[in-house]
Short mmCIF file of C-alpha atoms in Angstrom, two decimals:
data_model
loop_
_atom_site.label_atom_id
_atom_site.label_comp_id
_atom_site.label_asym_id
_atom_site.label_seq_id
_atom_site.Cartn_x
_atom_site.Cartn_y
_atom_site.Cartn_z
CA UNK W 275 151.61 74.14 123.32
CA UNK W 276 147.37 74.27 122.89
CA UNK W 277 146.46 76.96 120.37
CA UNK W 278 145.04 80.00 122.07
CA UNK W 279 141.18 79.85 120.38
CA UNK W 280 139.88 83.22 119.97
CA UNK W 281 135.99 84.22 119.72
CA UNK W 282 133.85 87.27 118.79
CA UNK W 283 130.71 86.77 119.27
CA UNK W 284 129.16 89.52 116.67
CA UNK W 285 127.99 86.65 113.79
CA UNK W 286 125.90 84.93 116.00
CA UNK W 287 123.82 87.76 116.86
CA UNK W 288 123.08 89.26 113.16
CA UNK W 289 119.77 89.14 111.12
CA UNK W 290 120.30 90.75 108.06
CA UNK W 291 123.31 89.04 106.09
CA UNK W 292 122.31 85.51 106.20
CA UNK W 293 119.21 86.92 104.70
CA UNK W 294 121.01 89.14 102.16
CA UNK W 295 123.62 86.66 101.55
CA UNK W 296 120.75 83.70 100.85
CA UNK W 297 118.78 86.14 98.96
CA UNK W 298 121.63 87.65 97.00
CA UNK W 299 122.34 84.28 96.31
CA UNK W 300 118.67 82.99 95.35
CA UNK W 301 118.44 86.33 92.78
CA UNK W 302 121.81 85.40 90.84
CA UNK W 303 120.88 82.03 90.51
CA UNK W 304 117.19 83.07 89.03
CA UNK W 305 118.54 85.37 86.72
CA UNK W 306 121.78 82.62 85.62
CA UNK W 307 118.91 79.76 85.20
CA UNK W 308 116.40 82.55 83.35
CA UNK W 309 118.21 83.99 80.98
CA UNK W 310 119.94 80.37 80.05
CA UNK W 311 116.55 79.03 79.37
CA UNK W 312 116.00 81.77 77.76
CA UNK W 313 119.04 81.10 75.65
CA UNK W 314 118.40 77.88 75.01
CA UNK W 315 114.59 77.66 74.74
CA UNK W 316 114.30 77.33 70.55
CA UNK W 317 110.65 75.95 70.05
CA UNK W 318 110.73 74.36 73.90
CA UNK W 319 107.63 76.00 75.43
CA UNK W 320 108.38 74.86 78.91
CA UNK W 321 111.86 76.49 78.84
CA UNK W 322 110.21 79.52 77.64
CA UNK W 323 107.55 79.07 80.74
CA UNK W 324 110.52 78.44 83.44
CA UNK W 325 112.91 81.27 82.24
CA UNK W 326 109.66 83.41 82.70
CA UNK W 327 108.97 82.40 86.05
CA UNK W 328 112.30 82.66 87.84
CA UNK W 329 112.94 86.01 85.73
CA UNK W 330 109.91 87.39 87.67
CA UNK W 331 111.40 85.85 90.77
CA UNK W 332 114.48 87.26 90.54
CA UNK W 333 112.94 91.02 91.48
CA UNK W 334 111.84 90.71 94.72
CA UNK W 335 114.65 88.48 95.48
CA UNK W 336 116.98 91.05 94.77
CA UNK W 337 115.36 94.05 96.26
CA UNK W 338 114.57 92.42 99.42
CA UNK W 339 118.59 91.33 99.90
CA UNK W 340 119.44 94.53 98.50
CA UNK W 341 117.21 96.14 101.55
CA UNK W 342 118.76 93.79 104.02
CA UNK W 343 122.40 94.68 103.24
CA UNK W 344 121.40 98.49 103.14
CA UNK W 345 119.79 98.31 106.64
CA UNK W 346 122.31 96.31 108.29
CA UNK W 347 124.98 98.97 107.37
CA UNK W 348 123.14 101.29 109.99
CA UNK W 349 123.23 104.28 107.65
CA UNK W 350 121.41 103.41 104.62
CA UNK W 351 121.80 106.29 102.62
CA UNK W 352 125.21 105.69 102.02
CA UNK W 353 124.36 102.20 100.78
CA UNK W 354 121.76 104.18 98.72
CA UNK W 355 124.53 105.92 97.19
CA UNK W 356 127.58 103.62 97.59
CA UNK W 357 129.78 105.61 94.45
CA UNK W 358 129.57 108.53 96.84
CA UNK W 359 130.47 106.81 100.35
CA UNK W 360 132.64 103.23 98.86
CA UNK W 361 136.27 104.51 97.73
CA UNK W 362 137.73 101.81 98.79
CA UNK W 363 137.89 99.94 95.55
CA UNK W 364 140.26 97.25 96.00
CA UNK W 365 137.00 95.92 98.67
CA UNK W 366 134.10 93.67 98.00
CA UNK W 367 131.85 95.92 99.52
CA UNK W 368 132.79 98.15 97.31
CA UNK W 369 133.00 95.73 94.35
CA UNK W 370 129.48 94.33 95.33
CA UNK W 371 128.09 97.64 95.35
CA UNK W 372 128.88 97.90 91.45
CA UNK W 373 127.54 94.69 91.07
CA UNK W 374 124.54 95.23 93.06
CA UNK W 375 123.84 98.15 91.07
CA UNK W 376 124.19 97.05 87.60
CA UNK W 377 122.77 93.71 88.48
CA UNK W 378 119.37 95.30 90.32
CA UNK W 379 118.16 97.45 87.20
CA UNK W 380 119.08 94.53 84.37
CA UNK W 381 116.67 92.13 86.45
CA UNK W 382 114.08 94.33 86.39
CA UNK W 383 114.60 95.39 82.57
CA UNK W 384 115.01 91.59 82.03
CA UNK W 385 111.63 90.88 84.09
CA UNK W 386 109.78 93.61 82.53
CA UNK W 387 110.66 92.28 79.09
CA UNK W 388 109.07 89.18 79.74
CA UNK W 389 106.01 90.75 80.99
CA UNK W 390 105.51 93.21 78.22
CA UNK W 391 106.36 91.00 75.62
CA UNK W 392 109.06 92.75 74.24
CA UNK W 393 110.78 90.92 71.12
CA UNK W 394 112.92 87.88 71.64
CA UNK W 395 115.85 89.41 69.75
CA UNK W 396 115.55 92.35 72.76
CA UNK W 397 115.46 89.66 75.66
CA UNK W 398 118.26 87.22 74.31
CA UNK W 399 120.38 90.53 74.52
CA UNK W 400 119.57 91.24 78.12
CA UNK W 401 119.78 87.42 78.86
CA UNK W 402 123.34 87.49 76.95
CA UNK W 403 124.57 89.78 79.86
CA UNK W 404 122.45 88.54 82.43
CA UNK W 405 123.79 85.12 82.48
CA UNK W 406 127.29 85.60 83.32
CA UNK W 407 125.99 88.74 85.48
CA UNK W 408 123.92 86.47 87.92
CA UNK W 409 126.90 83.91 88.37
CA UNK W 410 129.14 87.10 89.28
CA UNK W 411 126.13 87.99 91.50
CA UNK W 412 126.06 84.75 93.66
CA UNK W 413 130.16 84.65 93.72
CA UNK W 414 130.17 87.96 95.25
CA UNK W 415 128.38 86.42 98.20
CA UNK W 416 130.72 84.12 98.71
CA UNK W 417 133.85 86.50 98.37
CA UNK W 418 132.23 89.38 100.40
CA UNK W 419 132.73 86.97 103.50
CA UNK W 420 136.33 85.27 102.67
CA UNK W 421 137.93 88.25 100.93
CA UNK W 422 136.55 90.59 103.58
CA UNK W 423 138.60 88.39 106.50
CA UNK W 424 142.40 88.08 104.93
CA UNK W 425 145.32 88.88 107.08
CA UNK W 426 149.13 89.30 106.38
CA UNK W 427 150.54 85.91 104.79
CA UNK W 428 148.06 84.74 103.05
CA UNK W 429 146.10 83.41 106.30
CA UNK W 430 142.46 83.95 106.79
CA UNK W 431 141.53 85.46 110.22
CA UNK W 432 138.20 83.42 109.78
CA UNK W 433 139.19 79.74 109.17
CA UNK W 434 135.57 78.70 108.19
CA UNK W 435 135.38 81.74 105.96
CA UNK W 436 137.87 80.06 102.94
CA UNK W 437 137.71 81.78 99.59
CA UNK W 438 138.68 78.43 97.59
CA UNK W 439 135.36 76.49 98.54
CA UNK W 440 132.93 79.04 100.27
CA UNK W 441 132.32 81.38 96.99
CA UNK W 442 132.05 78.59 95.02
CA UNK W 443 129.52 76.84 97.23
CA UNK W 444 127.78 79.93 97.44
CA UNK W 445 127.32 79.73 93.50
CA UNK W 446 126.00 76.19 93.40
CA UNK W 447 123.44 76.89 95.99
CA UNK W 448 122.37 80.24 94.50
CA UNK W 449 122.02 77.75 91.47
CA UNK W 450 120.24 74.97 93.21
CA UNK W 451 117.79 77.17 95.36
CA UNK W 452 117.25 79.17 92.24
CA UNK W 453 115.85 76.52 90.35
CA UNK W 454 113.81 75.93 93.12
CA UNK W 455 112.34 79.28 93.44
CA UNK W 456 111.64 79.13 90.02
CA UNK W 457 109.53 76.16 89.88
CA UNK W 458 108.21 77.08 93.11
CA UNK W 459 106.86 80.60 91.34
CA UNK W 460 105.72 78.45 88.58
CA UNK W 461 103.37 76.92 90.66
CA UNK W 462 102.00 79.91 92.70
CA UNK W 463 101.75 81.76 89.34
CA UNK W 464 99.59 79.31 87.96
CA UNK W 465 97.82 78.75 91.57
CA UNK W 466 96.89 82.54 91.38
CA UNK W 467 96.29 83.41 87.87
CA UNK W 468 93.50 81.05 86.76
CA UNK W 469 93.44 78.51 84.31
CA UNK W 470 96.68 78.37 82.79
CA UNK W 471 97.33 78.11 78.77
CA UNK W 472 99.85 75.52 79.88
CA UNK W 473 100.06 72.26 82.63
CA UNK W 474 102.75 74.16 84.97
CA UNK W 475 103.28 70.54 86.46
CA UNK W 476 105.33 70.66 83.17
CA UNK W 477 107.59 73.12 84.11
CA UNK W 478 107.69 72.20 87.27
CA UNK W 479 108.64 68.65 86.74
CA UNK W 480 111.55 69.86 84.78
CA UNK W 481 113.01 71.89 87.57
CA UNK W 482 112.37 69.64 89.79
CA UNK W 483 115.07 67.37 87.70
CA UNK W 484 117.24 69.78 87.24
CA UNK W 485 117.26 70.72 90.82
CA UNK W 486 118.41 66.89 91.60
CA UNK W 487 121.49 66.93 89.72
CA UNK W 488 122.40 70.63 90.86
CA UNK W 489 121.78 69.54 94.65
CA UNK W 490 124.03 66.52 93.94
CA UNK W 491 126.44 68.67 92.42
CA UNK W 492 126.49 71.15 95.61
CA UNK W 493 126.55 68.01 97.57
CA UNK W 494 129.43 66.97 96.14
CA UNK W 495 131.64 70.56 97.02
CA UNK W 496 129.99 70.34 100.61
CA UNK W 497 131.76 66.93 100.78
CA UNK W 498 135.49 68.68 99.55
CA UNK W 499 134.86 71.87 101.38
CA UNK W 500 134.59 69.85 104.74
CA UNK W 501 136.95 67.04 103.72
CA UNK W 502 139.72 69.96 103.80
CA UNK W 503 138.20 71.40 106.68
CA UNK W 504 139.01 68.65 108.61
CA UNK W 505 143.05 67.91 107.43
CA UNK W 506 143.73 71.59 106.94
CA UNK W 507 145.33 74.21 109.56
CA UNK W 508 144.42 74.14 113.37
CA UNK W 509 142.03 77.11 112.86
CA UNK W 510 140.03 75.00 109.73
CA UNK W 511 140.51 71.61 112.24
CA UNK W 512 138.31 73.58 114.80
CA UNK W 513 136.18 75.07 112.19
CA UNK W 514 135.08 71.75 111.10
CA UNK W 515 134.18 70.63 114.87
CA UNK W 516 132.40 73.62 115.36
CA UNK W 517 129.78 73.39 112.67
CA UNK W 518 129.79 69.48 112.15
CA UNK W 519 129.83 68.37 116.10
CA UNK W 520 129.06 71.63 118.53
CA UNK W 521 126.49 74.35 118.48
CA UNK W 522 126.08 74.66 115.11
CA UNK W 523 126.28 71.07 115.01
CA UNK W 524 122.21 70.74 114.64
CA UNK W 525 121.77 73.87 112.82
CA UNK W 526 124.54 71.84 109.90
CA UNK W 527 123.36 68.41 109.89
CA UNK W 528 119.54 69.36 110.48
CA UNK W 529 118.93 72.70 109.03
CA UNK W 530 121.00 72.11 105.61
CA UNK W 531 122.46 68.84 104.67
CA UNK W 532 119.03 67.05 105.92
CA UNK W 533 116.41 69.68 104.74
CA UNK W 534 118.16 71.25 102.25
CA UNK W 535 119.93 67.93 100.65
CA UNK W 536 118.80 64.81 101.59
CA UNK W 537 115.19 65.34 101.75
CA UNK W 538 114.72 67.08 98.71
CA UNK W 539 116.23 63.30 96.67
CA UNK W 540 114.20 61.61 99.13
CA UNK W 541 111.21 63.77 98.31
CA UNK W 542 112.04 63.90 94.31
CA UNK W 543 112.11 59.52 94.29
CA UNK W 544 108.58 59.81 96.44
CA UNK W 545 107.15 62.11 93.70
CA UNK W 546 108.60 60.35 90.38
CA UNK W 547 107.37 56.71 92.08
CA UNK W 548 103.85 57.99 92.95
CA UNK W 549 104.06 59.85 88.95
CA UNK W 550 104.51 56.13 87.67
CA UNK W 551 102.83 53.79 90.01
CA UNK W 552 99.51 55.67 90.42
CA UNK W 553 99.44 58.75 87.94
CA UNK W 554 99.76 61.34 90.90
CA UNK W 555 99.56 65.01 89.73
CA UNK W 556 102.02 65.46 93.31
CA UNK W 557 102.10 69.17 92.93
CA UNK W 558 102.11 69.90 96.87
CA UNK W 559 104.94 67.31 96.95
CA UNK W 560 107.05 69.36 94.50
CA UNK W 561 105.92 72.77 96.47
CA UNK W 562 106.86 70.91 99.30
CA UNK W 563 110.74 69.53 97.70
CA UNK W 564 110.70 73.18 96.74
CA UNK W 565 110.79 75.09 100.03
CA UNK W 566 112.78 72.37 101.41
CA UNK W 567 116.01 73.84 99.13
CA UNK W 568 114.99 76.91 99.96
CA UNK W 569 114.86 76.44 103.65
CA UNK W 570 118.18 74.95 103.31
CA UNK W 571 119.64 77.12 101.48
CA UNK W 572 118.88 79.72 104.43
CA UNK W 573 120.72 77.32 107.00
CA UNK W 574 123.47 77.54 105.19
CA UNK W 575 124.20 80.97 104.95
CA UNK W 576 123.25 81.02 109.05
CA UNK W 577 125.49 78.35 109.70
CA UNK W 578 128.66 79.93 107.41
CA UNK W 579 127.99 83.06 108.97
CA UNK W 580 127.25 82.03 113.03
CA UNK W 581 130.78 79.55 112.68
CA UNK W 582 132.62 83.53 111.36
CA UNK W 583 133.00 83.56 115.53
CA UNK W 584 135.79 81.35 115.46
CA UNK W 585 138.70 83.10 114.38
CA UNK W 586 142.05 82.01 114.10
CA UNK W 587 143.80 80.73 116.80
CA UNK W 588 147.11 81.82 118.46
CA UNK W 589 149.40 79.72 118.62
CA UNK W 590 151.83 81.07 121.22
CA UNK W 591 151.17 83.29 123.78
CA UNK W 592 150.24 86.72 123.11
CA UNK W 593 153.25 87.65 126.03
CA UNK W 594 155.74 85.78 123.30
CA UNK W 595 154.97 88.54 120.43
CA UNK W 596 157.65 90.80 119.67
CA UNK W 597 157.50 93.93 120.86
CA UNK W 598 158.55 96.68 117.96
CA UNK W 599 161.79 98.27 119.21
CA UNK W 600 162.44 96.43 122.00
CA UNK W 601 164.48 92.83 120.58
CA UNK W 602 161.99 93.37 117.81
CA UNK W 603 160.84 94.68 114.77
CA UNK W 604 161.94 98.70 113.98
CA UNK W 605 159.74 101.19 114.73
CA UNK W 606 159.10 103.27 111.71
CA UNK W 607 160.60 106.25 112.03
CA UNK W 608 162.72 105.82 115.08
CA UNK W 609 164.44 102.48 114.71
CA UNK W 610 165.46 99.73 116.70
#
């Protein structure tokens, strides 16, 4: 018998939580990447120069999602004050509200640090917290979706939406874009600032690197997330068709794994070639490899949260389902 497919076509139409989501994302994988370079800095100048940038990144990042999520709720005075409205505490909203709010003022303190000056010995204590704080940041993101769409037996009522890939995908590109936005900043700040102390091709030749192997990393999970799409349950079968082969077909192979993957190496090859062959400074083409991740990193969250329309299918007939106290299941209360 054909699985009954079931739709709800609510994802498709939102605005705010792919933003949030990529944003949330972006601002835990600044602060992770800041306050390890921070960590691990010693006498390495450019470290010192990166873990600036992307602290000072991580603000706006933050706030902005942090807006997005509180408007999309419709009333956002109770996302204002979430410990009033949230109860529920067993939920991820709930959980990402705490996290959200502890996470929001450390950034700032962290950011503000930097830009007064404040003593190292002060900044490797906010960056001691802030590490692990920015990796629970960008894994909320990823569990806010799956967590948020369980149903009775241990079967997820959005196949797409599967909490042993998608928060840990979420982390890796909250990594990968937030290198990016970091060396990204680097380059605006020195674009915008006047002559710099320091050649911020420096710094941004090192993220730049480091991107590569974090994009190949991510690449990597994208490749076992869909791989078990594909041989897992009828709902994660259709899943996989849906974003690799339908609608969001274009949006998947265009919008992420080409802009945000793919052209990024290609771009990162171009740049270290034209470096060698011909001494090319190639700070547009590093911009450029820059808002590539970032741009994919936003197709990403679109396309994981457009394919949350597919739920999981039936497969029998809703007619077939027992009816409680009638051949069935006991009604509470008044029995069989």
């Amino acid at each position: 018998m054909e699985p009954i497919v079931l739709w709800q076509h609510k994802w498709g139409l939102t605005f705010h939580i792919p933003w949030y989501l990529f944003l949330g994302g972006l601002a835990g994988g600044t602060m992770t990447v800041a306050c390890l370079a921070d960590l691990l800095t010693g006498s390495q100048g450019r470290l010192q120069r990166f873990a600036k940038a992307a602290a000072y990144v991580t603000v706006p990042a933050i706030v902005l999602g942090g807006l997005a999520l509180t408007f999309h709720l419709g009333k956002p005075e109770r996302g204002i004050a979430f410990p009033l409205f949230f109860t529920n505490y067993q939920s991820w909203m709930t959980i990402g509200g705490w996290i959200l709010g502890a996470f929001a003022p450390l950034a700032i303190a962290y950011a503000a640090a930097w830009y007064l000056n404040s003593g190292r010995r002060f900044r490797v204590l906010l960056a001691v917290v802030g590490a692990p704080l920015g990796v629970i940041m960008s894994l909320y993101t990823g569990f806010l979706l799956s967590a948020a769409w369980v149903i009775p037996g241990g079967r997820w009522y959005v196949p797409l939406w599967d909490n042993t890939y998608l928060p840990v995908l979420f982390v890796l590109s909250g990594l990968s874009t937030g290198v990016a936005a970091a060396g990204l900043g680097t380059l605006l700040m020195a674009r915008f600032s006047g002559p710099a102390a320091h050649d911020p091709m420096e710094v941004a030749e090192m993220a730049s690197l480091t991107d590569v192997a974090a994009i190949v990393v991510e690449a990597a999970w994208v490749y076992l997330f869909f791989s078990a799409l594909q041989v897992g349950t009828t709902g994660q079968q259709l899943a996989y068709k849906l974003v690799t082969g339908s609608d969001l077909g274009p949006w998947f192979w265009w919008g992420f794994i080409a802009t945000g993957l793919a052209a990024p190496l290609v771009v990162s090859v171009i740049q270290q070639l034209a470096r060698i062959l011909f001494h090319a400074e190639g700070k547009l083409v590093l911009g450029l490899k820059f808002l590539l991740v970032l741009t994919g990193g936003l197709m990403l969250r679109y396309v994981i949260v457009w394919g949350g329309d597919l739920k999981t299918p039936l497969v029998f007939p809703p007619s077939m389902w027992p009816v409680p106290g009638i051949g069935g299941p006991p009604i509470p209360g008044l029995g069989g």
